[in-house]
mmCIF file of C-alpha atoms in Angstrom:
data_model
loop_
_atom_site.group_PDB
_atom_site.id
_atom_site.type_symbol
_atom_site.label_atom_id
_atom_site.label_comp_id
_atom_site.label_asym_id
_atom_site.label_seq_id
_atom_site.Cartn_x
_atom_site.Cartn_y
_atom_site.Cartn_z
ATOM 1 C CA MET A 254 0.000 0.000 0.000
ATOM 2 C CA GLU A 255 1.336 3.412 -0.949
ATOM 3 C CA ARG A 256 2.440 5.534 1.990
ATOM 4 C CA LYS A 257 0.762 8.843 2.752
ATOM 5 C CA PRO A 258 3.157 11.848 2.634
ATOM 6 C CA VAL A 259 3.897 13.606 5.913
ATOM 7 C CA HIS A 260 5.840 16.865 6.047
ATOM 8 C CA VAL A 261 8.490 16.986 8.777
ATOM 9 C CA ALA A 262 10.126 20.261 9.860
ATOM 10 C CA MET A 263 13.587 19.586 11.284
ATOM 11 C CA PHE A 264 13.290 22.073 14.132
ATOM 12 C CA SER A 265 16.632 23.168 15.542
ATOM 13 C CA GLY A 266 15.344 25.970 17.724
ATOM 14 C CA GLY A 267 16.625 28.632 15.321
ATOM 15 C CA ALA A 268 14.797 31.372 13.449
ATOM 16 C CA ALA A 269 15.114 29.897 9.956
ATOM 17 C CA SER A 270 13.825 26.448 10.904
ATOM 18 C CA ALA A 271 10.945 28.116 12.796
ATOM 19 C CA TYR A 272 9.991 30.142 9.727
ATOM 20 C CA VAL A 273 10.216 27.090 7.466
ATOM 21 C CA ALA A 274 8.014 25.116 9.879
ATOM 22 C CA TYR A 275 5.392 27.875 9.858
ATOM 23 C CA GLN A 276 5.291 28.032 6.061
ATOM 24 C CA MET A 277 5.140 24.242 5.843
ATOM 25 C CA VAL A 278 2.079 24.144 8.117
ATOM 26 C CA GLN A 279 0.426 26.969 6.167
ATOM 27 C CA THR A 280 0.944 25.047 2.930
ATOM 28 C CA TYR A 281 0.025 21.496 3.950
ATOM 29 C CA GLY A 282 -2.081 21.850 7.099
ATOM 30 C CA ARG A 283 -1.306 20.840 10.676
ATOM 31 C CA GLU A 284 -2.816 17.391 10.197
ATOM 32 C CA ASN A 285 -0.170 16.588 7.582
ATOM 33 C CA CYS A 286 2.845 18.037 9.397
ATOM 34 C CA ILE A 287 5.287 17.175 12.182
ATOM 35 C CA LEU A 288 7.504 19.577 14.135
ATOM 36 C CA PHE A 289 10.492 17.393 15.011
ATOM 37 C CA PHE A 290 13.229 18.086 17.568
ATOM 38 C CA THR A 291 16.044 15.911 18.916
ATOM 39 C CA ASN A 292 17.202 16.968 22.368
ATOM 40 C CA THR A 293 20.862 16.674 23.437
ATOM 41 C CA LEU A 294 20.012 17.755 27.023
ATOM 42 C CA TRP A 295 22.665 20.469 26.691
ATOM 43 C CA GLU A 296 20.470 23.085 25.008
ATOM 44 C CA ASP A 297 20.252 26.599 26.433
ATOM 45 C CA GLU A 298 17.093 27.023 28.475
ATOM 46 C CA ASP A 299 15.962 29.978 26.385
ATOM 47 C CA ASN A 300 15.973 27.780 23.280
ATOM 48 C CA TYR A 301 13.262 25.672 24.906
ATOM 49 C CA ARG A 302 11.236 28.814 25.652
ATOM 50 C CA PHE A 303 11.517 29.913 22.014
ATOM 51 C CA MET A 304 10.558 26.499 20.655
ATOM 52 C CA ASP A 305 7.505 26.284 22.904
ATOM 53 C CA GLU A 306 6.318 29.719 21.797
ATOM 54 C CA VAL A 307 6.837 28.883 18.118
ATOM 55 C CA SER A 308 4.974 25.611 18.617
ATOM 56 C CA ASP A 309 2.023 27.487 20.143
ATOM 57 C CA TYR A 310 2.063 30.099 17.379
ATOM 58 C CA ILE A 311 1.946 27.654 14.485
ATOM 59 C CA GLY A 312 -0.434 25.324 16.306
ATOM 60 C CA LEU A 313 1.706 22.204 16.104
ATOM 61 C CA GLU A 314 3.062 20.293 19.090
ATOM 62 C CA ILE A 315 6.750 19.454 19.140
ATOM 63 C CA THR A 316 7.550 15.794 18.514
ATOM 64 C CA GLU A 317 10.676 15.244 20.575
ATOM 65 C CA ARG A 318 13.153 12.384 20.658
ATOM 66 C CA ILE A 319 15.723 12.033 23.436
ATOM 67 C CA ASP A 320 18.487 9.462 23.575
ATOM 68 C CA GLY A 321 18.854 10.053 27.308
ATOM 69 C CA ARG A 322 22.584 10.665 27.274
ATOM 70 C CA THR A 323 24.394 13.990 27.212
ATOM 71 C CA PRO A 324 27.227 14.589 24.720
ATOM 72 C CA GLU A 325 29.709 14.021 27.539
ATOM 73 C CA GLU A 326 28.249 10.574 28.232
ATOM 74 C CA VAL A 327 28.531 9.714 24.539
ATOM 75 C CA PHE A 328 32.217 10.696 24.606
ATOM 76 C CA TYR A 329 32.837 8.309 27.482
ATOM 77 C CA ASP A 330 30.845 5.503 25.887
ATOM 78 C CA TYR A 331 32.953 5.721 22.732
ATOM 79 C CA ARG A 332 36.193 6.625 24.518
ATOM 80 C CA PHE A 333 36.466 9.469 22.019
ATOM 81 C CA LEU A 334 36.319 13.192 22.791
ATOM 82 C CA GLY A 335 34.278 15.105 20.222
ATOM 83 C CA ASN A 336 36.142 17.800 18.320
ATOM 84 C CA SER A 337 35.831 20.116 15.335
ATOM 85 C CA ARG A 338 36.450 17.239 12.920
ATOM 86 C CA LEU A 339 34.294 14.478 14.383
ATOM 87 C CA ALA A 340 31.378 14.665 16.800
ATOM 88 C CA LYS A 341 29.911 11.303 17.803
ATOM 89 C CA CYS A 342 27.471 13.198 20.007
ATOM 90 C CA SER A 343 25.737 14.529 16.907
ATOM 91 C CA GLU A 344 25.633 11.102 15.279
ATOM 92 C CA GLU A 345 24.196 9.395 18.348
ATOM 93 C CA LEU A 346 21.900 12.030 19.842
ATOM 94 C CA LYS A 347 20.647 13.663 16.657
ATOM 95 C CA VAL A 348 21.176 11.605 13.505
ATOM 96 C CA TYR A 349 20.464 8.133 14.898
ATOM 97 C CA GLN A 350 17.357 9.298 16.762
ATOM 98 C CA THR A 351 16.108 10.986 13.593
ATOM 99 C CA ILE A 352 16.609 7.933 11.392
ATOM 100 C CA VAL A 353 14.849 5.649 13.884
ATOM 101 C CA PHE A 354 11.905 8.062 14.034
ATOM 102 C CA LEU A 355 11.634 8.323 10.249
ATOM 103 C CA GLU A 356 11.699 4.558 9.812
ATOM 104 C CA GLU A 357 8.960 4.263 12.456
ATOM 105 C CA LEU A 358 6.807 6.653 10.453
ATOM 106 C CA ARG A 359 7.128 4.295 7.508
ATOM 107 C CA ASP A 360 6.857 0.941 9.280
ATOM 108 C CA LYS A 361 4.284 1.688 11.981
ATOM 109 C CA HIS A 362 2.174 4.444 10.430
ATOM 110 C CA ASN A 363 2.586 3.889 6.682
ATOM 111 C CA LEU A 364 3.726 7.499 6.238
ATOM 112 C CA GLU A 365 6.357 8.742 3.801
ATOM 113 C CA PRO A 366 8.365 11.586 5.409
ATOM 114 C CA ILE A 367 9.440 14.659 3.474
ATOM 115 C CA LEU A 368 12.045 16.663 5.395
ATOM 116 C CA TYR A 369 12.248 20.459 5.603
ATOM 117 C CA PHE A 370 15.420 22.283 6.696
ATOM 118 C CA GLY A 371 16.009 25.943 7.520
ATOM 119 C CA ILE A 372 19.236 26.203 5.554
ATOM 120 C CA GLY A 373 19.860 29.394 3.586
ATOM 121 C CA PRO A 374 21.402 30.159 0.185
ATOM 122 C CA HIS A 375 24.818 30.773 1.773
ATOM 123 C CA GLU A 376 24.883 27.187 3.109
ATOM 124 C CA THR A 377 24.280 25.175 -0.055
ATOM 125 C CA HIS A 378 27.188 22.884 0.809
ATOM 126 C CA ARG A 379 25.198 21.758 3.837
ATOM 127 C CA SER A 380 22.011 21.252 1.851
ATOM 128 C CA ASP A 381 23.927 19.168 -0.677
ATOM 129 C CA ASN A 382 25.397 17.022 2.106
ATOM 130 C CA LEU A 383 22.008 16.502 3.748
ATOM 131 C CA THR A 384 20.411 15.582 0.437
ATOM 132 C CA GLU A 385 23.066 12.948 -0.191
ATOM 133 C CA PHE A 386 22.853 11.657 3.378
ATOM 134 C CA TYR A 387 19.096 11.092 3.259
ATOM 135 C CA LYS A 388 19.387 9.468 -0.139
ATOM 136 C CA HIS A 389 21.705 6.760 1.115
ATOM 137 C CA TYR A 390 21.585 6.402 4.922
ATOM 138 C CA PRO A 391 17.921 5.410 5.513
ATOM 139 C CA LEU A 392 16.639 2.054 4.283
ATOM 140 C CA GLU A 393 14.982 3.911 1.407
ATOM 141 C CA PRO A 394 15.805 7.428 0.153
ATOM 142 C CA ILE A 395 13.980 10.284 1.886
ATOM 143 C CA GLU A 396 13.143 13.519 0.092
ATOM 144 C CA THR A 397 14.724 16.701 1.486
ATOM 145 C CA ARG A 398 13.516 20.246 0.881
ATOM 146 C CA PHE A 399 15.206 23.585 1.577
ATOM 147 C CA PRO A 400 12.608 26.359 1.247
ATOM 148 C CA MET A 401 15.031 29.127 2.259
ATOM 149 C CA VAL A 402 17.063 28.210 -0.821
ATOM 150 C CA ASP A 403 14.405 27.101 -3.301
ATOM 151 C CA THR A 404 11.151 28.865 -2.449
ATOM 152 C CA PHE A 405 11.432 32.162 -0.582
ATOM 153 C CA ARG A 406 13.182 35.381 -1.510
ATOM 154 C CA GLU A 407 16.861 35.341 -0.674
ATOM 155 C CA ASP A 408 16.449 38.496 1.403
ATOM 156 C CA ILE A 409 13.665 37.107 3.591
ATOM 157 C CA ASP A 410 14.301 38.260 7.164
ATOM 158 C CA ALA A 411 12.971 35.412 9.270
ATOM 159 C CA LYS A 412 14.304 36.926 12.493
ATOM 160 C CA SER A 413 12.470 40.205 11.935
ATOM 161 C CA ILE A 414 9.245 38.434 10.968
ATOM 162 C CA ILE A 415 9.324 36.255 14.078
ATOM 163 C CA GLU A 416 9.988 39.138 16.456
ATOM 164 C CA ASN A 417 7.911 41.875 14.841
ATOM 165 C CA GLU A 418 5.010 39.977 13.254
ATOM 166 C CA TRP A 419 4.755 36.891 15.431
ATOM 167 C CA GLY A 420 5.665 38.750 18.623
ATOM 168 C CA ILE A 421 8.125 36.058 19.718
ATOM 169 C CA LYS A 422 11.494 37.021 21.170
ATOM 170 C CA LEU A 423 14.382 35.226 19.477
ATOM 171 C CA PRO A 424 16.618 32.878 21.483
ATOM 172 C CA ARG A 425 18.997 34.952 23.583
ATOM 173 C CA MET A 426 22.073 33.347 22.032
ATOM 174 C CA TYR A 427 21.488 35.411 18.877
ATOM 175 C CA GLU A 428 21.757 38.745 20.686
ATOM 176 C CA LEU A 429 24.651 37.447 22.764
ATOM 177 C CA GLY A 430 26.656 37.081 19.560
ATOM 178 C CA PHE A 431 26.909 33.318 19.078
ATOM 179 C CA SER A 432 27.071 32.159 15.467
ATOM 180 C CA HIS A 433 24.884 29.175 16.341
ATOM 181 C CA ALA A 434 23.087 27.957 19.435
ATOM 182 C CA ASN A 435 24.029 24.291 19.504
ATOM 183 C CA CYS A 436 24.200 22.747 22.970
ATOM 184 C CA GLY A 437 23.945 26.047 24.802
ATOM 185 C CA GLY A 438 27.318 27.206 23.499
ATOM 186 C CA ARG A 439 29.105 23.991 24.436
ATOM 187 C CA CYS A 440 29.235 22.617 20.883
ATOM 188 C CA VAL A 441 32.497 20.747 20.312
ATOM 189 C CA ARG A 442 32.471 21.874 16.665
ATOM 190 C CA GLY A 443 32.437 25.512 17.663
ATOM 191 C CA GLY A 444 36.031 26.555 17.009
ATOM 192 C CA PHE A 445 38.248 29.219 18.578
ATOM 193 C CA GLN A 446 36.040 32.267 18.079
ATOM 194 C CA HIS A 447 33.036 30.366 19.381
ATOM 195 C CA TYR A 448 34.824 29.310 22.551
ATOM 196 C CA ALA A 449 36.169 32.819 23.076
ATOM 197 C CA GLN A 450 32.566 34.014 22.913
ATOM 198 C CA LEU A 451 31.533 31.326 25.383
ATOM 199 C CA TYR A 452 34.317 32.366 27.774
ATOM 200 C CA LYS A 453 33.271 36.008 27.537
ATOM 201 C CA ILE A 454 29.515 35.472 27.956
ATOM 202 C CA TRP A 455 29.310 32.384 30.140
ATOM 203 C CA PRO A 456 32.681 31.709 31.804
ATOM 204 C CA GLU A 457 30.978 29.129 34.022
ATOM 205 C CA ARG A 458 29.961 27.078 30.962
ATOM 206 C CA TYR A 459 33.453 27.392 29.564
ATOM 207 C CA ALA A 460 34.738 26.112 32.916
ATOM 208 C CA GLU A 461 32.374 23.124 32.672
ATOM 209 C CA GLN A 462 33.736 22.264 29.226
ATOM 210 C CA GLU A 463 37.304 22.729 30.413
ATOM 211 C CA GLU A 464 36.670 20.447 33.398
ATOM 212 C CA MET A 465 35.020 17.835 31.180
ATOM 213 C CA GLU A 466 37.988 17.876 28.820
ATOM 214 C CA GLU A 467 40.547 17.609 31.636
ATOM 215 C CA ASN A 468 38.642 14.751 33.301
ATOM 216 C CA PHE A 469 38.399 12.882 29.996
ATOM 217 C CA ARG A 470 42.127 13.268 29.347
ATOM 218 C CA LYS A 471 42.964 11.937 32.803
ATOM 219 C CA HIS A 472 40.394 9.124 32.769
ATOM 220 C CA PHE A 473 41.597 7.640 29.477
ATOM 221 C CA ASP A 474 45.203 8.910 29.728
ATOM 222 C CA LYS A 475 44.931 10.426 26.251
ATOM 223 C CA ASP A 476 46.415 13.644 24.922
ATOM 224 C CA VAL A 477 43.230 14.810 23.212
ATOM 225 C CA SER A 478 41.295 18.076 23.053
ATOM 226 C CA ILE A 479 38.207 19.714 21.593
ATOM 227 C CA LEU A 480 40.233 22.383 19.791
ATOM 228 C CA LYS A 481 43.215 21.741 17.531
ATOM 229 C CA LYS A 482 46.199 23.988 16.855
ATOM 230 C CA ASN A 483 49.080 23.423 14.438
ATOM 231 C CA GLY A 484 47.763 19.936 13.767
ATOM 232 C CA GLY A 485 47.804 18.841 17.396
ATOM 233 C CA PRO A 486 45.789 19.034 20.628
ATOM 234 C CA TYR A 487 45.201 22.436 22.197
ATOM 235 C CA THR A 488 43.222 22.202 25.410
ATOM 236 C CA LEU A 489 40.587 24.588 26.661
ATOM 237 C CA LYS A 490 42.820 25.178 29.679
ATOM 238 C CA GLN A 491 45.658 26.299 27.402
ATOM 239 C CA TYR A 492 43.278 28.472 25.398
ATOM 240 C CA ARG A 493 41.838 30.103 28.520
ATOM 241 C CA GLN A 494 45.329 30.863 29.787
ATOM 242 C CA GLN A 495 46.234 32.418 26.438
ATOM 243 C CA MET A 496 43.064 34.558 26.438
ATOM 244 C CA ASP A 497 43.748 35.670 30.015
ATOM 245 C CA CYS A 498 47.304 36.612 29.049
ATOM 246 C CA GLU A 499 46.679 38.351 25.716
ATOM 247 C CA GLY A 500 43.151 39.678 26.222
ATOM 248 C CA ILE A 501 39.988 38.065 24.948
ATOM 249 C CA ASP A 502 39.045 40.708 22.366
ATOM 250 C CA LYS A 503 41.581 39.616 19.738
ATOM 251 C CA PHE A 504 40.149 36.090 19.811
ATOM 252 C CA LEU A 505 36.602 37.336 19.219
ATOM 253 C CA LYS A 506 37.545 38.919 15.869
ATOM 254 C CA THR A 507 38.869 35.897 13.978
ATOM 255 C CA SER A 508 36.180 33.900 12.216
ATOM 256 C CA ASP A 509 36.173 30.136 12.663
ATOM 257 C CA GLU A 510 36.759 27.893 9.688
ATOM 258 C CA THR A 511 34.738 25.124 11.301
ATOM 259 C CA VAL A 512 30.971 24.963 10.866
ATOM 260 C CA PRO A 513 28.200 23.549 13.023
ATOM 261 C CA CYS A 514 27.610 19.854 12.587
ATOM 262 C CA VAL A 515 24.345 18.237 11.567
ATOM 263 C CA CYS A 516 22.890 19.300 14.908
ATOM 264 C CA SER A 517 22.198 22.698 13.397
ATOM 265 C CA PHE A 518 19.448 23.093 10.809
ATOM 266 C CA SER A 519 18.883 26.840 11.130
#
């Protein structure tokens, strides 16, 4: 029997994915749509507030999947500390949970998912990667759509629409200057500028990451780190000491070459 299409917004908690979800519901109706979120348990609390308000505004409850582990617990399970090149936390807590959910839609509910991502025209490399991933990783290919690239005007200002027309305040991490809001600023793919921003805004969260990294290094007796410098490990402790010595401002001005992992769809 042919499966019935169901439209699934991959909701990251960002402005673009919120706007895409709204337009999806307007086009296909709430009864044919799912607002899907995978929770790492490290998200900033204001992200949850934003997602709840968006959910209420568009009239669609959030369908949430939780592995139950934090990224730190995944690192210990795999004896591998996530870094800018490889993040098992994203694979386990986001990607795996998503694939299991999508296959359940097919097997248990006879639904054929169509995925919607809030990726913009400046991120076509990510849309290409996601398209290829969902062609080959699930048991059968899954269609992916990128309305911010293919449908809407390139100059659409989702942030302004959400704040000024919907009356919903954006997640605070935008105004605090973070390039993305993954894991409440503790994203292991963040890079040097990102961690400088974390140290400036939330030194206590930076300290938590630094402690996690130091404990992992001692527990497994491995010279590993989240950040890399000159091809080798560069610990958050070393980076903090350098920022304290040279001043943090210079480290806030250099853009990171790394990009958010598949956790981020906005």
